[in-house]
CSV table of C-alpha atoms in Angstrom, one decimal:
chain,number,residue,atom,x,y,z
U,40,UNK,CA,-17.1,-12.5,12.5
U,41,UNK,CA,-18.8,-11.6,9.3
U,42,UNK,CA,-16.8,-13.7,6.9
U,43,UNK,CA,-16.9,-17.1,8.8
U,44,UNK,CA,-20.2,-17.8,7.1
U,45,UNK,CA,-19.2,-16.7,3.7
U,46,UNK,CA,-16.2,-18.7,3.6
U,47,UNK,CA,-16.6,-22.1,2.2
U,48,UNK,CA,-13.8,-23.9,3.7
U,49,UNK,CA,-12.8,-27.1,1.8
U,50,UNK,CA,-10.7,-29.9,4.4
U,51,UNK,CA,-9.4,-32.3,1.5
U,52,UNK,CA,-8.9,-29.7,-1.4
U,53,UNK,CA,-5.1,-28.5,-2.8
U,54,UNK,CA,-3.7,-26.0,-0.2
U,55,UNK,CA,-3.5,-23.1,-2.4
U,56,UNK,CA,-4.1,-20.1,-0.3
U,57,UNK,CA,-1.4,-17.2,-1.8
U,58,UNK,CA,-2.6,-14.2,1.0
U,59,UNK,CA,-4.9,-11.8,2.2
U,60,UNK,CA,-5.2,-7.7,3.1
U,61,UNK,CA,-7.8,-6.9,5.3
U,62,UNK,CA,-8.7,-2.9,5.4
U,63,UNK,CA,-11.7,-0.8,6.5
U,64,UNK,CA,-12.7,2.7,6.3
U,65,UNK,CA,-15.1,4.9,8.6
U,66,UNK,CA,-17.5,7.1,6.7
U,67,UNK,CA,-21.2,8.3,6.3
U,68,UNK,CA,-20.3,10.2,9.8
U,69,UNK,CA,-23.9,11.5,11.3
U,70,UNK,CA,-23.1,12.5,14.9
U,71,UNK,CA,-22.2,9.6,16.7
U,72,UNK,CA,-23.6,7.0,14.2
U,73,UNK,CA,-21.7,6.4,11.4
U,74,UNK,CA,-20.8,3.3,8.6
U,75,UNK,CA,-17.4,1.1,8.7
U,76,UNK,CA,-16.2,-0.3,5.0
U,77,UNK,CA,-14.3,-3.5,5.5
U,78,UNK,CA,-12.5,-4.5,2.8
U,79,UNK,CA,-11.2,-8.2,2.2
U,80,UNK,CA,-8.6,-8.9,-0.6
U,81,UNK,CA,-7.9,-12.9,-0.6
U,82,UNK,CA,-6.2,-14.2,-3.2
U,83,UNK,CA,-5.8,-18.3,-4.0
U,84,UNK,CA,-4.0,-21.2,-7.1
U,85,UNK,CA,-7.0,-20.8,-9.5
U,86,UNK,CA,-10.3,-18.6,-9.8
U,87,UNK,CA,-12.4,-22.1,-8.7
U,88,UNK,CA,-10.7,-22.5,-4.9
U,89,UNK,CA,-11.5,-19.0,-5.0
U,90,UNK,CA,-15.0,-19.5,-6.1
U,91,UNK,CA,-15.4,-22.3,-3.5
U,92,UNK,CA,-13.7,-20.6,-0.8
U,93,UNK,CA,-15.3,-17.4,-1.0
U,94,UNK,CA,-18.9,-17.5,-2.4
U,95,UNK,CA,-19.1,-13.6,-2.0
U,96,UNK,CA,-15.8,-12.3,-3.2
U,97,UNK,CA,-16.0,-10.7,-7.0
U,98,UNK,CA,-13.3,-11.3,-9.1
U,99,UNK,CA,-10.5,-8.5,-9.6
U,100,UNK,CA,-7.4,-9.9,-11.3
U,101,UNK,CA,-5.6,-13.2,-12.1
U,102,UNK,CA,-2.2,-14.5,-12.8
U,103,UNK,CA,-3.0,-17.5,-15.4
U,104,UNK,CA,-1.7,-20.9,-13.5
U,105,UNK,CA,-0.4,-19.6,-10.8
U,106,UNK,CA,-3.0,-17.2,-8.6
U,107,UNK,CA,-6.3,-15.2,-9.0
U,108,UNK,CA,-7.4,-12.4,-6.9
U,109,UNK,CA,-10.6,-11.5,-5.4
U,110,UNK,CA,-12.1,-9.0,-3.3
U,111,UNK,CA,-15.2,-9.6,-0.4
U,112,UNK,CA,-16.4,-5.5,0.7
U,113,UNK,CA,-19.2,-4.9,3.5
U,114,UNK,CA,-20.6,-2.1,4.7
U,115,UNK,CA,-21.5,-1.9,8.0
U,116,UNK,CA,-23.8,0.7,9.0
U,117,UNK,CA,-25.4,2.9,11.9
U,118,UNK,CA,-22.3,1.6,13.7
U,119,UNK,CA,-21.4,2.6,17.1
U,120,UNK,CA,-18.0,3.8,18.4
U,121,UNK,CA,-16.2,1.1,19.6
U,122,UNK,CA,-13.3,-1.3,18.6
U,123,UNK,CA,-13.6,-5.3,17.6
U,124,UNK,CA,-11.1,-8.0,16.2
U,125,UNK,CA,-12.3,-9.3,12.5
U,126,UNK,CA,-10.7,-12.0,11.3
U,127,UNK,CA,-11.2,-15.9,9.8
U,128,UNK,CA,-8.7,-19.1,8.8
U,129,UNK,CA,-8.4,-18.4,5.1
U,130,UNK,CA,-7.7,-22.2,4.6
U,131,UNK,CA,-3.8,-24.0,3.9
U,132,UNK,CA,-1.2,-22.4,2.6
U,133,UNK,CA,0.6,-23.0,-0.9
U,134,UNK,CA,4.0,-25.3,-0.3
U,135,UNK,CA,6.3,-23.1,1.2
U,136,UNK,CA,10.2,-22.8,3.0
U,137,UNK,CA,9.2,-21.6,6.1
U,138,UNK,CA,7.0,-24.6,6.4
U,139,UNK,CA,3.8,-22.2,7.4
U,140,UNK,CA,0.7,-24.5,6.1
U,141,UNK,CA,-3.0,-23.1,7.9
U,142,UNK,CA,-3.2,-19.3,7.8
U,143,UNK,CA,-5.5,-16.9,10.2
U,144,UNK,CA,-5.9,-13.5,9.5
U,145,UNK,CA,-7.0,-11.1,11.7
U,146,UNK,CA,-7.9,-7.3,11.8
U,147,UNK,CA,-8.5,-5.0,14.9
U,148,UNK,CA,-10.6,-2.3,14.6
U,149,UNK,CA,-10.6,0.9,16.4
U,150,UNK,CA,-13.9,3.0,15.8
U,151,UNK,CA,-13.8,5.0,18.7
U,152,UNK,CA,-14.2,8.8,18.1
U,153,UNK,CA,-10.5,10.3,18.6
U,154,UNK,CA,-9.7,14.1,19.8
U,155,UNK,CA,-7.6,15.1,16.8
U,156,UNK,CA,-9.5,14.6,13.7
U,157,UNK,CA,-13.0,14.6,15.8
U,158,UNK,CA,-14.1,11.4,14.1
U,159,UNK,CA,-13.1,7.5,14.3
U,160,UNK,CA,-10.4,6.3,12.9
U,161,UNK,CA,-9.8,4.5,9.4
U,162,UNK,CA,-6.9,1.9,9.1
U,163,UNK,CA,-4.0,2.4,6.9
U,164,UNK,CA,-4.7,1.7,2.9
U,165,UNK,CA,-2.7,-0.8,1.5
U,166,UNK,CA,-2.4,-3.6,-1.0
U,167,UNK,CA,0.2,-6.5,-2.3
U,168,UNK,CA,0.9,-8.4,-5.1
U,169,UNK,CA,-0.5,-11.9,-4.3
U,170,UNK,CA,3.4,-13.4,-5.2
U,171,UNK,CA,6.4,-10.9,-5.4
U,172,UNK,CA,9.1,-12.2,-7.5
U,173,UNK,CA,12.8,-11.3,-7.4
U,174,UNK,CA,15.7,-13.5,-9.2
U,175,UNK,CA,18.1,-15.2,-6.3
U,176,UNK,CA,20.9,-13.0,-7.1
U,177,UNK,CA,19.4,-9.6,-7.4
U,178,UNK,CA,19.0,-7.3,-4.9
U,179,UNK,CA,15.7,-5.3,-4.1
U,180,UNK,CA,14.0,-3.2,-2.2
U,181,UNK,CA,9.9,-3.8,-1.6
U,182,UNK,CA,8.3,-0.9,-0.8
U,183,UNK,CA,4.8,-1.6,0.7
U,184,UNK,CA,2.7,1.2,0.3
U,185,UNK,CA,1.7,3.0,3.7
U,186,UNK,CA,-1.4,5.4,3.0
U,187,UNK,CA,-3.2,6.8,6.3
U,188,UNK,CA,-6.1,8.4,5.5
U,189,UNK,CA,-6.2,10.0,8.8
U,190,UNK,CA,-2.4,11.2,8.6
U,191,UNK,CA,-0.7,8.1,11.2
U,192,UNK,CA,2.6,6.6,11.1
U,193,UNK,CA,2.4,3.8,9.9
U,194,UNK,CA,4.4,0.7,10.3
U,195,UNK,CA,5.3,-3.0,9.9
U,196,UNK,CA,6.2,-5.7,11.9
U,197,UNK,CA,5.9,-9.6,11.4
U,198,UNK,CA,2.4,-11.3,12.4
U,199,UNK,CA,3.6,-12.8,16.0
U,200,UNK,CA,0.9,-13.9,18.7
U,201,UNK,CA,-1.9,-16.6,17.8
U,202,UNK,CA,-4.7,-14.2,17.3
U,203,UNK,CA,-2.1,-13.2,14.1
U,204,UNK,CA,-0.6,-16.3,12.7
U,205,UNK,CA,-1.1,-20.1,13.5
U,206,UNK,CA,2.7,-20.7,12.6
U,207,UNK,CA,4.9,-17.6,12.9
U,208,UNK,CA,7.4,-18.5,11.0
U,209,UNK,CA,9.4,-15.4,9.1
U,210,UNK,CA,11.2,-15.6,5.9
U,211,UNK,CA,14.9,-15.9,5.7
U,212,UNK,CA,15.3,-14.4,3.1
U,213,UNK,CA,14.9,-10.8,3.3
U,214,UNK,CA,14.5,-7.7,6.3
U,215,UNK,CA,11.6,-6.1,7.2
U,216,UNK,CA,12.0,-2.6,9.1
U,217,UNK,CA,9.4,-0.5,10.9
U,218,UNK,CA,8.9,1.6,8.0
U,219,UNK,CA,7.6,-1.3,5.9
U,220,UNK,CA,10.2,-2.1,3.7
U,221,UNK,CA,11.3,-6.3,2.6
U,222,UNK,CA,15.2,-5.5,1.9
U,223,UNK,CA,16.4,-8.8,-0.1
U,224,UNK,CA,19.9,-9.5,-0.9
U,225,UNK,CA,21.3,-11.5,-3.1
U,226,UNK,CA,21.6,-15.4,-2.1
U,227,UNK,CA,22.4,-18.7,-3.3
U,228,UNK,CA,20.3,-21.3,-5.3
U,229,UNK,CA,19.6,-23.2,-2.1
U,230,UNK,CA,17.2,-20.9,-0.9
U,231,UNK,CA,15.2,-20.5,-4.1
U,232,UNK,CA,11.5,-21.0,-3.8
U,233,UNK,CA,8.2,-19.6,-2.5
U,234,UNK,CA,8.2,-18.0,1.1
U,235,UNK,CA,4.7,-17.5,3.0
U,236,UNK,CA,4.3,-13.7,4.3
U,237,UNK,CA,2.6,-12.7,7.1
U,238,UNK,CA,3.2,-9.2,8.5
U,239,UNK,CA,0.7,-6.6,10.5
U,240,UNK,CA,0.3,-2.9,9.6
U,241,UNK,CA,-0.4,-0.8,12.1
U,242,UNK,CA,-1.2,3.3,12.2
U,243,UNK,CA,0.3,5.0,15.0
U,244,UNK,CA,-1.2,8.7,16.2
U,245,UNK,CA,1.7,11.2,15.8
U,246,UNK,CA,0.4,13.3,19.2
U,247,UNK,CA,-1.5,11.7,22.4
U,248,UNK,CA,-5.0,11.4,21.7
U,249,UNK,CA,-8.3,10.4,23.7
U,250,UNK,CA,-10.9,7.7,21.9
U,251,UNK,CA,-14.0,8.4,23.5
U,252,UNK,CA,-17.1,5.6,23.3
U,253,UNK,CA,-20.2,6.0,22.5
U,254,UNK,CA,-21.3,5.8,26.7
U,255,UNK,CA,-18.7,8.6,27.3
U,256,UNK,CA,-15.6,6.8,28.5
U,257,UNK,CA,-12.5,7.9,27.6
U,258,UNK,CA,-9.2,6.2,26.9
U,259,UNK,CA,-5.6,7.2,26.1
U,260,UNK,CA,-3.4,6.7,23.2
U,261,UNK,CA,0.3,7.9,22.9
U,262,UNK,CA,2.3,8.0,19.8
U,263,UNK,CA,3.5,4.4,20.4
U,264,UNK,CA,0.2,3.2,21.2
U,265,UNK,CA,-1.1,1.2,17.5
U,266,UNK,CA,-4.7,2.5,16.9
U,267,UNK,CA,-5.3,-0.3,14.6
U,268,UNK,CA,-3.8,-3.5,13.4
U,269,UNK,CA,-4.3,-4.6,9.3
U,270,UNK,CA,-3.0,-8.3,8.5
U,271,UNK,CA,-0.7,-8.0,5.0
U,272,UNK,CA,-0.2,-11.7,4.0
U,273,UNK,CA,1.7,-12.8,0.1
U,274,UNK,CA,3.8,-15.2,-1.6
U,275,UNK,CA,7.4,-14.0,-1.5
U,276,UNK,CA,9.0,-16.3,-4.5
U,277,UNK,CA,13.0,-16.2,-4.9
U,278,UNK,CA,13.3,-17.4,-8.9
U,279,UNK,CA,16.3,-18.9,-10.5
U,280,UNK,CA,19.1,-16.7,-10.8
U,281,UNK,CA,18.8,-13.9,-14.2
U,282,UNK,CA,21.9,-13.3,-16.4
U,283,UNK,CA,21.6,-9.4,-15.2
U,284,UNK,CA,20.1,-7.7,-12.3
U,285,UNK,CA,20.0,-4.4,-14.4
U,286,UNK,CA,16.3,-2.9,-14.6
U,287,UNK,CA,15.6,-2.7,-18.3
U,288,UNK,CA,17.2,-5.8,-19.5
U,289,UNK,CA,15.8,-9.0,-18.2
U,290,UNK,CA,13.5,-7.1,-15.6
U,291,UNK,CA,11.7,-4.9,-16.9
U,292,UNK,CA,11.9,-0.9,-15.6
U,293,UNK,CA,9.1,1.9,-15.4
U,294,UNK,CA,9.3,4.6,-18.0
U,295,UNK,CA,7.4,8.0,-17.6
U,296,UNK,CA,4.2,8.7,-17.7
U,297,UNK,CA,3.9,5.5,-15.0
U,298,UNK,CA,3.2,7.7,-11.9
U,299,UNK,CA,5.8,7.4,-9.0
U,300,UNK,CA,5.6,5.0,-6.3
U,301,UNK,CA,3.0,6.6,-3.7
U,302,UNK,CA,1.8,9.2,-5.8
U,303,UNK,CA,-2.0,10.4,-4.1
U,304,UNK,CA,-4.5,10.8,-7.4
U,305,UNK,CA,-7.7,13.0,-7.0
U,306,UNK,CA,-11.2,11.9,-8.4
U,307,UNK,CA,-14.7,12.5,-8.1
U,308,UNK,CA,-17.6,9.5,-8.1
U,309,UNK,CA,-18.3,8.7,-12.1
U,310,UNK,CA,-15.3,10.3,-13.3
U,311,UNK,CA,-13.4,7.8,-15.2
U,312,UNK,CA,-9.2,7.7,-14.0
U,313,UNK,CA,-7.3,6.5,-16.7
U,314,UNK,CA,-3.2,5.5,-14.9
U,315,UNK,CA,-0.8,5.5,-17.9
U,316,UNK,CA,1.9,2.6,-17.2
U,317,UNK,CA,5.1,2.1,-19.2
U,318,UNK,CA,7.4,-0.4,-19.3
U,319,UNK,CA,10.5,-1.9,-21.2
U,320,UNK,CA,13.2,-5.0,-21.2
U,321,UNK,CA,15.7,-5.3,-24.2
U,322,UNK,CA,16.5,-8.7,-23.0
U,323,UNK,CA,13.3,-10.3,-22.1
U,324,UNK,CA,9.3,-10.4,-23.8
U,325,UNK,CA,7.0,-7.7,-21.4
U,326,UNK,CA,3.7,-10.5,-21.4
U,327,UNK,CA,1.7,-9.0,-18.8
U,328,UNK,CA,0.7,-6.3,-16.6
U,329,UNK,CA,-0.4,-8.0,-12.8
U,330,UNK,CA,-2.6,-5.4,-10.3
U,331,UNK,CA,-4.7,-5.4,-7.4
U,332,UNK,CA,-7.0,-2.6,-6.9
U,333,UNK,CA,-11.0,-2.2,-6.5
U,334,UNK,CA,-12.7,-5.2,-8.6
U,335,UNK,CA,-14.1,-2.9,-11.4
U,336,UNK,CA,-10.4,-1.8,-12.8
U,337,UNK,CA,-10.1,-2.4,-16.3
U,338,UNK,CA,-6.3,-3.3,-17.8
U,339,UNK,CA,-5.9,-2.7,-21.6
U,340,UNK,CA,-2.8,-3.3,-24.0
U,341,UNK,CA,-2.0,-1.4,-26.5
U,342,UNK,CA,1.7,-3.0,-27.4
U,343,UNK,CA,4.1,-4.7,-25.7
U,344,UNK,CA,5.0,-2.5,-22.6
U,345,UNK,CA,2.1,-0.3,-22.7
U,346,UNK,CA,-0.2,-1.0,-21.2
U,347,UNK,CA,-3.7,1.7,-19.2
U,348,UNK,CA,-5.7,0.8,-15.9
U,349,UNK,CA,-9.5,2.8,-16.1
U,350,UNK,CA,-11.3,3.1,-13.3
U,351,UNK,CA,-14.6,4.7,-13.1
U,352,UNK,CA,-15.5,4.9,-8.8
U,353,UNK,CA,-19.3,4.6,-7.9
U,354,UNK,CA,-21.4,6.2,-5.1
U,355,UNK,CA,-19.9,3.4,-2.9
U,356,UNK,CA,-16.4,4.1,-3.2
U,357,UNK,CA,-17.6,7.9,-2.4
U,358,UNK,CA,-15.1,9.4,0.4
U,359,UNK,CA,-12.6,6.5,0.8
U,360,UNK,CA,-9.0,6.2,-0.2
U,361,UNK,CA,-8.2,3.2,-2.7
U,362,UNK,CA,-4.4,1.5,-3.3
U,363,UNK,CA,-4.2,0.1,-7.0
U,364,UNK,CA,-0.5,-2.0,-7.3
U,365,UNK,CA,1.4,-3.1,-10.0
U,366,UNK,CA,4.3,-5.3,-11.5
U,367,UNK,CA,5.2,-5.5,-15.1
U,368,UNK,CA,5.9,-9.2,-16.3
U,369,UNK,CA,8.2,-10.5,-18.9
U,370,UNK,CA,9.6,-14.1,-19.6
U,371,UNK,CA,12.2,-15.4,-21.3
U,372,UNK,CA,11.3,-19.3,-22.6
U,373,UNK,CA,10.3,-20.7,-18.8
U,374,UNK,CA,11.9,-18.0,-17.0
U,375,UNK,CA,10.0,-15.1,-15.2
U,376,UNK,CA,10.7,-11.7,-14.1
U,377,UNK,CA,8.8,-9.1,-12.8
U,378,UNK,CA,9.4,-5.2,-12.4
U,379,UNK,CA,9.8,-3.5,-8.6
U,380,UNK,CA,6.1,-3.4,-6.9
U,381,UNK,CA,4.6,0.0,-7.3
U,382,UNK,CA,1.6,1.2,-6.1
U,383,UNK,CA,-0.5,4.8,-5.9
U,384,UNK,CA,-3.6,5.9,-4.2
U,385,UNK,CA,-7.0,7.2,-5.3
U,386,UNK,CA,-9.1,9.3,-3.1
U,387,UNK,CA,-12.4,9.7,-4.6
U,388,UNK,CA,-14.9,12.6,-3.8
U,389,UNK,CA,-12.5,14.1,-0.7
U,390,UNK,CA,-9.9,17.0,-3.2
U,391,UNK,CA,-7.8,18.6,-0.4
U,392,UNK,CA,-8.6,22.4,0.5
U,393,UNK,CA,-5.2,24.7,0.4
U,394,UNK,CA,-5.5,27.6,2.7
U,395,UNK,CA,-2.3,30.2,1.6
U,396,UNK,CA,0.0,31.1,3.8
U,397,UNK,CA,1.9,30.2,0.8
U,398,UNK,CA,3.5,32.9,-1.9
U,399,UNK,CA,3.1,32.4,-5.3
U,400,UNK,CA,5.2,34.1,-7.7
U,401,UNK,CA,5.0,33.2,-11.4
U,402,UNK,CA,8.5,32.3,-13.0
U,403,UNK,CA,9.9,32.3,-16.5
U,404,UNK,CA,10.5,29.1,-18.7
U,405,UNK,CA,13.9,28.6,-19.3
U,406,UNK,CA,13.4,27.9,-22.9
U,407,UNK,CA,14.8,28.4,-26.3
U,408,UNK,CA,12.7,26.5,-28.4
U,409,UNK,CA,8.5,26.9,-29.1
U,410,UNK,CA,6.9,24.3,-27.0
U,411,UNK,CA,3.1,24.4,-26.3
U,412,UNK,CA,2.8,27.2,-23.4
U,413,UNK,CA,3.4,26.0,-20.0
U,414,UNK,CA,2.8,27.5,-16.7
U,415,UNK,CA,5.5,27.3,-14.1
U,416,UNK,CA,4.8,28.3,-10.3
U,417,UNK,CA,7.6,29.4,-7.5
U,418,UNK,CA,6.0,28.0,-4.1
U,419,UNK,CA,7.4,29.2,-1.1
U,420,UNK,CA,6.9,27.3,2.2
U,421,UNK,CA,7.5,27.5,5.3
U,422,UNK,CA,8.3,24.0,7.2
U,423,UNK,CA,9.1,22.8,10.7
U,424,UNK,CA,11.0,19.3,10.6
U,425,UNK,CA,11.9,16.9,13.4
U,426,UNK,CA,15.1,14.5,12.0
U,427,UNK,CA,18.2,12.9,13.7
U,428,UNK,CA,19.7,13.8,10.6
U,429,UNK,CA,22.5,16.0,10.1
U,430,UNK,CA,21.3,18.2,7.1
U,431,UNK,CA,25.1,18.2,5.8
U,432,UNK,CA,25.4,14.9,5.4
U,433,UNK,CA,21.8,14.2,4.3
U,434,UNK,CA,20.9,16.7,2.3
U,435,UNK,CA,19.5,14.4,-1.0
U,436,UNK,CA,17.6,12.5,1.5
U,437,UNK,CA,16.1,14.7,3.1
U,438,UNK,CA,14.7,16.9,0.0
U,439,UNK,CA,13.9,13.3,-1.3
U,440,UNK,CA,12.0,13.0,1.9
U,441,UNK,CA,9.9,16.2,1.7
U,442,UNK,CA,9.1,15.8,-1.9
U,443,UNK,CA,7.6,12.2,-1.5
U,444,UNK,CA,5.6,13.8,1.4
U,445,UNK,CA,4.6,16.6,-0.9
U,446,UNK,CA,3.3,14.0,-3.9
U,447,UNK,CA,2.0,12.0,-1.1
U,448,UNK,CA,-1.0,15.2,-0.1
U,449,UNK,CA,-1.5,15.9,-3.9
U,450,UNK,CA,1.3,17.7,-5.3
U,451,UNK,CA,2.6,16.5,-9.5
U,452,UNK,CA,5.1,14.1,-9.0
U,453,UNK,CA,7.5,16.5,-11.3
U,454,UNK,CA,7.8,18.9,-8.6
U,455,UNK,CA,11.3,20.3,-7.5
U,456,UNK,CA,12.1,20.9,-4.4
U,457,UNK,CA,14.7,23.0,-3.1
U,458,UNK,CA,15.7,24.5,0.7
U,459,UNK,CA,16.2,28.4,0.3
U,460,UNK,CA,18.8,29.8,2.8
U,461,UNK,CA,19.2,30.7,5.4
U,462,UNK,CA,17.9,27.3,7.3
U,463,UNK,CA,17.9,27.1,10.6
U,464,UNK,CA,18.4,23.7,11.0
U,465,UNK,CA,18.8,22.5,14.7
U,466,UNK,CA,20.1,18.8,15.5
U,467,UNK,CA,18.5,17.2,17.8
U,468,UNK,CA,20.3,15.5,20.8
U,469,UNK,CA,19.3,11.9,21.1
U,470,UNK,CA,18.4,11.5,24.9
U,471,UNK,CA,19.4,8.1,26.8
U,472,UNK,CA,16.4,5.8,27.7
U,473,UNK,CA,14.5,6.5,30.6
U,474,UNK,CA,14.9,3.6,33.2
């Protein structure tokens, strides 16, 4: 596709290829004509592979001697519904322990116009940390972020057939579930090292839907039929082990204001966002703040552990959702260690509309002291839920669940969230496969 001719591939230079996230976004919607924004994150050893590799990609964010990040975007316009494959060898690999050396990464696009939203679809929103770090003998949990723009479930699976990976070779090291998240535990020294990555993200409708083309035919998706197909490729690197696995010590933990993993931030087109991130480690030196996100973020420091991403979105970012990651840094002499991977999402020039079946009471501040005035709100509403869960024996998790989906459309990511009673709360029976 596009890409093959802007890609400079070099035969005899250093394998240093660390990953890639391909995404695109439908917009400019005129009828049935309408533009497709493909997004290409690729990320290589040193900013001059990536210069040679990628004469069109600009620049977003580097991790001195050990990989810089870049970004190719293309806007494709007076498009016609329809669905294609994107994709392009990206080159060799770093040295890995899954022995994975030439990488392909593919995207399938599905552009077709589609019942339920009464437009084509966009593909999930996501972005990665070139290399994710974790010490051998902590445990962690990897969230990837999972933002549909057109409301799909969205999951994760490893990269499997030859139009996704050339070797498909999965880390040992950790789990991946459906739900996109890399659960490591702790191991020995043996398997320290960096791991290649290469998973697919895929955005599943959540009712049967028709996709109808341009020439009127008409095809049928269920909710286990993928609409589209995103490849999510990184460096998984298992360090030495770290004299403590608490956050806050050796690896540094998020303080407040840092917003919450997932959190959805509003903006219009030349308003500047400025995303307050916090961090601390008694035990270790905080030396950098590492992101991915569009290629005109800006990162200032003011102090160890404080540190502000700006972002001011132009005309062209107008009407799209964009993922901005993090990790926090620290070192101690030659030893490195990085913060849990946190990401949020920016929808620019597209504020959600609330229509109120809602009540709104105002409440009183419980309060004995004379802070500046503050407005609190009792929200009442009203919520059908599908779970296997038993309610008694979930309870935490489930209000977890509905506040995350709550920060997820908008909402401040103090909110409370509570289940006023009576619930009806009806279990549903798991039903034997059909067959």
């Amino acid at each position: 596709m596009l890409l093959s001719v802007l890609l400079l591939l070099v035969g005899h230079a250093k394998a240093g290829y660390n990953g890639a996230v391909f995404t695109y976004s439908t917009k400019d919607v005129q009828g049935k004509k309408f533009s497709v924004m493909h997004r290409y994150k690729l990320s290589y050893s040193s900013y001059e592979e990536l210069e040679l590799r990628c004469t069109s990609c600009s620049n977003t964010e580097e991790s001195i001697g050990e990989w810089c990040l870049g970004e190719f975007a293309s806007k494709w316009k007076n498009m016609n519904c329809g669905s294609y494959d994107d994709g392009l060898n990206t080159g060799n690999w770093i040295d890995n322990r899954n022995s994975i050396s030439t990488s392909l990464a593919q995207m399938f696009v599905e552009v077709r116009n589609r019942s339920d939203i009464n437009k084509p679809n966009s593909s999930p929103q996501t972005r990665v940390l070139p290399v994710v770090r974790v010490p051998s003998n902590c445990p962690r949990n990897i969230s990837l972020l999972t933002f549909d723009p057109d409301g799909d479930e969205v999951k994760c699976r490893y990269a499997s057939s030859s139009l996704e990976c050339d070797t498909c070779t999965p880390p040992s090291v950790f789990s991946l579930s459906s739900s996109c998240m890399l659960s490591f535990s702790p191991t020995g020294s043996s398997s320290e090292g960096p791991y290649a990555v290469q998973l697919m993200m895929e955005d599943f409708p959540r009712e049967i839907i028709t996709l109808t083309q341009n020439d009127g035919s008409i095809s049928l998706r269920n909710t286990s039929s993928a609409l589209s197909k995103i490849p999510v490729q990184f460096v998984f690197k298992v360090d030495p082990a770290a004299p403590s696995c608490t956050e806050g010590e050796y690896l540094p933990k998020f303080l407040s204001p840092t917003p919450e993993h997932g959190a959805q931030i509003f903006i219009d087109v030349n308003q500047t966002l400025e995303i307050p991130i916090r961090a601390e480690a008694t035990q270790s030196v905080i030396t950098e703040l590492l992101f991915s996100g569009p290629v005109d973020v800006v990162k200032n420091s003011s102090g160890s552990g404080h540190f502000t991403l700006r972002w001011t979105p132009s005309g062209d970012e107008n009407d799209e959702s964009h993922p901005i990651c993090f990790v926090v840094q620290a070192n101690v002499t030659s030893s490195v260690y990085q913060s849990v991977h946190r990401c949020v999402v920016v929808t620019v020039g597209n504020r959600p509309t609330v229509t109120s079946t809602t009540v709104v009471a105002p409440t009183i501040p419980l309060t004995t002291s004379n802070p500046p005035p503050r407005t609190s709100y009792l929200t009442v509403l009203k919520l059908k839920i599908s779970t296997m869960l038993s309610l008694k024996d979930n309870h935490e998790f489930i209000l977890k669940a509905i506040k995350d989906e709550l920060i997820r459309r908008g909402l401040h990511p103090d909110i409370k969230v509570h289940l006023v009673h009576p619930v009806q709360w009806k279990l549903k029976k798991q039903l034997p496969p059909s067959g």
